[in-house]
Short mmCIF file of C-alpha atoms in Angstrom, two decimals:
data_model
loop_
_atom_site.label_atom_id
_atom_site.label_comp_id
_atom_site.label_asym_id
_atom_site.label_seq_id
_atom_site.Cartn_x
_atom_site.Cartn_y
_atom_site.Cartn_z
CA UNK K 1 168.64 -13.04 141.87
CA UNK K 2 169.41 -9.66 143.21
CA UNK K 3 168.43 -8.68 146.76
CA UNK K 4 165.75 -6.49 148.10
CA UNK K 5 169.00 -3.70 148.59
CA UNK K 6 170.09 -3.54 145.54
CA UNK K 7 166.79 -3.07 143.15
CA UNK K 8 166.43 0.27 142.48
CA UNK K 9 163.36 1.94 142.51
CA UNK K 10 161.32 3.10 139.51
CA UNK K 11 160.75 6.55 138.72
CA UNK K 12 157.24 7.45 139.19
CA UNK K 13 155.32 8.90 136.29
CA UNK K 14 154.68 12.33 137.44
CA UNK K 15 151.37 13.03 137.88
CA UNK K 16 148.81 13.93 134.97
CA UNK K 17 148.42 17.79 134.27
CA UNK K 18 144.65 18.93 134.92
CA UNK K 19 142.73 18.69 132.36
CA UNK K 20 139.17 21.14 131.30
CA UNK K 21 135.81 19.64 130.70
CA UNK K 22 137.02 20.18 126.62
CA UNK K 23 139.70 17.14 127.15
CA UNK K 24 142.72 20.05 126.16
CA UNK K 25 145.20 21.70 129.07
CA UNK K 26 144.38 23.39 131.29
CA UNK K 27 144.07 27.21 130.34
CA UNK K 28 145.51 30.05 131.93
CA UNK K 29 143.16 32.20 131.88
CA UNK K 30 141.44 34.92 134.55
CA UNK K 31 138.73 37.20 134.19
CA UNK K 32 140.49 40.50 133.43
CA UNK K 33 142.73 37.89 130.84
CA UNK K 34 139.21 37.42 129.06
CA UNK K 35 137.75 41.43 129.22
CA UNK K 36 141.67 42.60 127.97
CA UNK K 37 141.19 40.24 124.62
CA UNK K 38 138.00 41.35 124.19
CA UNK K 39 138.75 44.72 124.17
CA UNK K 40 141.33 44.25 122.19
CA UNK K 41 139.48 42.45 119.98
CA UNK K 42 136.52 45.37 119.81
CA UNK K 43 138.69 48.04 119.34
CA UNK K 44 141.42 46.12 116.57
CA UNK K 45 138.39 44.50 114.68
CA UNK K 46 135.43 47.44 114.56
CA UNK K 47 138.44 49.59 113.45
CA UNK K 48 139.74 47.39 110.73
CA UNK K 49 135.78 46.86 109.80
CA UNK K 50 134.97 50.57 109.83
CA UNK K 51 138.38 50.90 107.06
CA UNK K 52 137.11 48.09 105.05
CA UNK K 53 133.96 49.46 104.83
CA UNK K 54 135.25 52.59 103.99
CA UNK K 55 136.91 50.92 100.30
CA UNK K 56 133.83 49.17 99.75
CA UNK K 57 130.69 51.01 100.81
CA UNK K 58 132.48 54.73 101.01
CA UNK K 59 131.28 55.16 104.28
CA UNK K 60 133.35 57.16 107.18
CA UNK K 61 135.02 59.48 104.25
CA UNK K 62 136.10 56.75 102.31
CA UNK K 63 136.46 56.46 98.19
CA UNK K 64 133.98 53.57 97.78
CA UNK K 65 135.76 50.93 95.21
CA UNK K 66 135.64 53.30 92.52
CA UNK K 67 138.07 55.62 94.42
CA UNK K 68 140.09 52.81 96.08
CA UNK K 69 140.37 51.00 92.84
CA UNK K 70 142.14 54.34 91.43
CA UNK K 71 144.46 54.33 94.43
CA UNK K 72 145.05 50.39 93.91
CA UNK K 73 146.12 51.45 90.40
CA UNK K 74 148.32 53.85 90.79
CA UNK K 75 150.17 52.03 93.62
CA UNK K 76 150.78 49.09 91.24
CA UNK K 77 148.34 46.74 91.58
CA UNK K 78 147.11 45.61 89.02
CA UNK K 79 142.92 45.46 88.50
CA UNK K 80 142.63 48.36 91.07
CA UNK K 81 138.97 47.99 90.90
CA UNK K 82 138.98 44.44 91.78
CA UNK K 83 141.82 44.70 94.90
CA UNK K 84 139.77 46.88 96.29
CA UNK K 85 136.90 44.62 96.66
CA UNK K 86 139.30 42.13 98.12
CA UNK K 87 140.87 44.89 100.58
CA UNK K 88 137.43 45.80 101.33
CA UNK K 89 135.87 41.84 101.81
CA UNK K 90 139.33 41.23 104.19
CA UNK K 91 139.25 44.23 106.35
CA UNK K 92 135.52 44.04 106.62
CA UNK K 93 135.71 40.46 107.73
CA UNK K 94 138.23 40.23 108.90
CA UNK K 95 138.01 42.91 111.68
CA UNK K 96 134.07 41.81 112.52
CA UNK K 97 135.47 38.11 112.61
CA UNK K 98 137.97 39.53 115.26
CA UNK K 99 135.53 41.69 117.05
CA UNK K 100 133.30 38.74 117.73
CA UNK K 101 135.54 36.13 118.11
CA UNK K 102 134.86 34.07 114.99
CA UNK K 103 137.62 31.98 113.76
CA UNK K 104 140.23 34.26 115.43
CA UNK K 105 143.10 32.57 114.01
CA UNK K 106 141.99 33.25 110.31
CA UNK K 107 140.59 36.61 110.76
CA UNK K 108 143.06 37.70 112.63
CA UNK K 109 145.30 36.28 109.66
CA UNK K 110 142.92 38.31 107.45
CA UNK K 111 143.86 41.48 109.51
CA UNK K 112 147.56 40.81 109.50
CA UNK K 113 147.77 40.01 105.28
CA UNK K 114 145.75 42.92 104.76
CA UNK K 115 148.51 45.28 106.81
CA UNK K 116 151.44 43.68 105.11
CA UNK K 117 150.69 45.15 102.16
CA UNK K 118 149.35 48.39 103.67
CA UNK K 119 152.85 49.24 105.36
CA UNK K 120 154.16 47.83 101.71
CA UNK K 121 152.57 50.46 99.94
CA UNK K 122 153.21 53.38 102.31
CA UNK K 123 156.80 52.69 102.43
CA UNK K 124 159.09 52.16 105.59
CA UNK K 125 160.99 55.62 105.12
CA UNK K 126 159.95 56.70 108.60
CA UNK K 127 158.40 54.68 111.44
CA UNK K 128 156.84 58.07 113.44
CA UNK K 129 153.16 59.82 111.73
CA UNK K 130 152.52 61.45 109.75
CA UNK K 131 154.60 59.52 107.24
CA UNK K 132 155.46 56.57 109.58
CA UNK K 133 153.67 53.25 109.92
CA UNK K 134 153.02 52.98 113.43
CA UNK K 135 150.18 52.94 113.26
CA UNK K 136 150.02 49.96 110.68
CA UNK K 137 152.83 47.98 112.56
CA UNK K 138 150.62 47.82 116.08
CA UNK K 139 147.97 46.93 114.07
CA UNK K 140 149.18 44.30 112.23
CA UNK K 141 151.39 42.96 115.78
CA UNK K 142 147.61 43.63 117.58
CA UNK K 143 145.84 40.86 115.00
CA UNK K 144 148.67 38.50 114.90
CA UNK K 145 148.85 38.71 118.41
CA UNK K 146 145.13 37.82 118.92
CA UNK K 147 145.55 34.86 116.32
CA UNK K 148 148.39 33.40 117.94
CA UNK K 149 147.03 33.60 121.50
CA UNK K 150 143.20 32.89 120.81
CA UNK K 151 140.24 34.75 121.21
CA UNK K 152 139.96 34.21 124.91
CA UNK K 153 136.34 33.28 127.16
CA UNK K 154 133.92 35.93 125.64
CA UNK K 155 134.08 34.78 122.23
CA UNK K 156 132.03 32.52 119.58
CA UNK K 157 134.86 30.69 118.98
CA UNK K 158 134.07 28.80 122.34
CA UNK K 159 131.20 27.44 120.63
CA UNK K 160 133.17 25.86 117.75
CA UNK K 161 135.01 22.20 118.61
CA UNK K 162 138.40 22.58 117.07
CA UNK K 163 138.96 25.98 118.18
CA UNK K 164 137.11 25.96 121.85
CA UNK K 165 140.74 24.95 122.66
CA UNK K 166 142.53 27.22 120.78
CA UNK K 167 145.93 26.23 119.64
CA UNK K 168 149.16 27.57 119.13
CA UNK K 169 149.53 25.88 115.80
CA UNK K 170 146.03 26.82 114.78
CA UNK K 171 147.28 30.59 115.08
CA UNK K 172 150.88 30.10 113.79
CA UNK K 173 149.53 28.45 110.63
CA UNK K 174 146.88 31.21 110.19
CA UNK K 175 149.40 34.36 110.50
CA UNK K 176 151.82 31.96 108.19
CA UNK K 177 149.18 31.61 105.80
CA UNK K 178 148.41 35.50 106.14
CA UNK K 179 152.21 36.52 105.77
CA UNK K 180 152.23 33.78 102.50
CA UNK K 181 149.43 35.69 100.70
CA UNK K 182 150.34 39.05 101.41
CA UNK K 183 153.81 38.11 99.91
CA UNK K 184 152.05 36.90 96.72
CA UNK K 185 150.06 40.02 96.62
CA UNK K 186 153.33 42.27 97.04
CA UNK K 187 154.71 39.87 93.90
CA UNK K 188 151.75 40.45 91.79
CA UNK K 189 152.24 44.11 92.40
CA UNK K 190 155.55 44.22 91.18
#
């Protein structure tokens, strides 16, 4: 038997963290945290929209596919026609699925695969316009930034069950899955 002295006292479980109505953590998130990703969000996705529909439709100045397609070609892709489309679809999407909110992680992915090969095929010689990729970088670090941190309050997204509590790993997996296919791409341009 040991006496009342010498017992040592358990450690207490520390208390549970709070927890929102959705059953995840709790989020850290304010008001102007909300209005900054959805600006961010407006700006990053209408733009990457407005340059997808440039390949496809040949709105805003654009080539349309046909004149895409050529630049596809002679930039090494192969079925120039064809890439542009699938520029064209994943800007497009991409940057509208951004601008609303819907399935951030992915189109944010979208944006970021899309921009891989962008900076790919105008070189890194210089990082400064007009033969840098500034421009290209902060928009690729702008998407994969909004996949990995979630779409925020104003969003559809908070209407969809697995991603009303966006997760890290959602996002992580996404850009991974961006970074993956933009790396194939690069291959299959050779």
């Amino acid at each position: 038997m040991t006496s009342p002295s010498a017992a040592t006292a358990k450690p207490q479980a520390p208390a549970p963290a709070a927890q929102p109505a959705t059953g995840g953590p709790l989020a850290l998130s304010t008001p102007g945290h909300d209005v900054g990703l959805l600006l961010l969000r407006l700006v990053l996705g209408l733009t990457m929209a407005a340059h997808g529909s440039q390949k496809l439709f040949g709105w805003f100045g654009g080539g349309g596919i046909g004149g895409t397609g050529k630049f596809f070609t002679a930039s090494g892709y192969p079925a120039g026609d064809a890439m542009a489309v699938l520029a064209g679809l994943t800007e497009t999407l991409g940057g509208l699925g951004l601008a609303v909110g819907l399935l951030t992680p992915l189109a944010g992915a979208a944006v970021v695969g899309t921009l891989i090969n962008a900076i790919a095929v105008h070189g890194t010689g210089s990082f400064f316009a007009p033969e840098g990729i500034e421009y290209e970088l902060l928009l690729t670090a702008g998407a994969a930034a909004l996949a990995l941190t979630g779409p925020g309050r104003y969003a559809v997204d908070r209407f969809l069950p697995v991603l009303r509590g966006h997760r890290l790993a959602h996002g992580a997996l996404a850009v991974t899955l961006g970074v993956v296919l933009a790396a194939v791409l690069l291959l299959v341009r050779g």
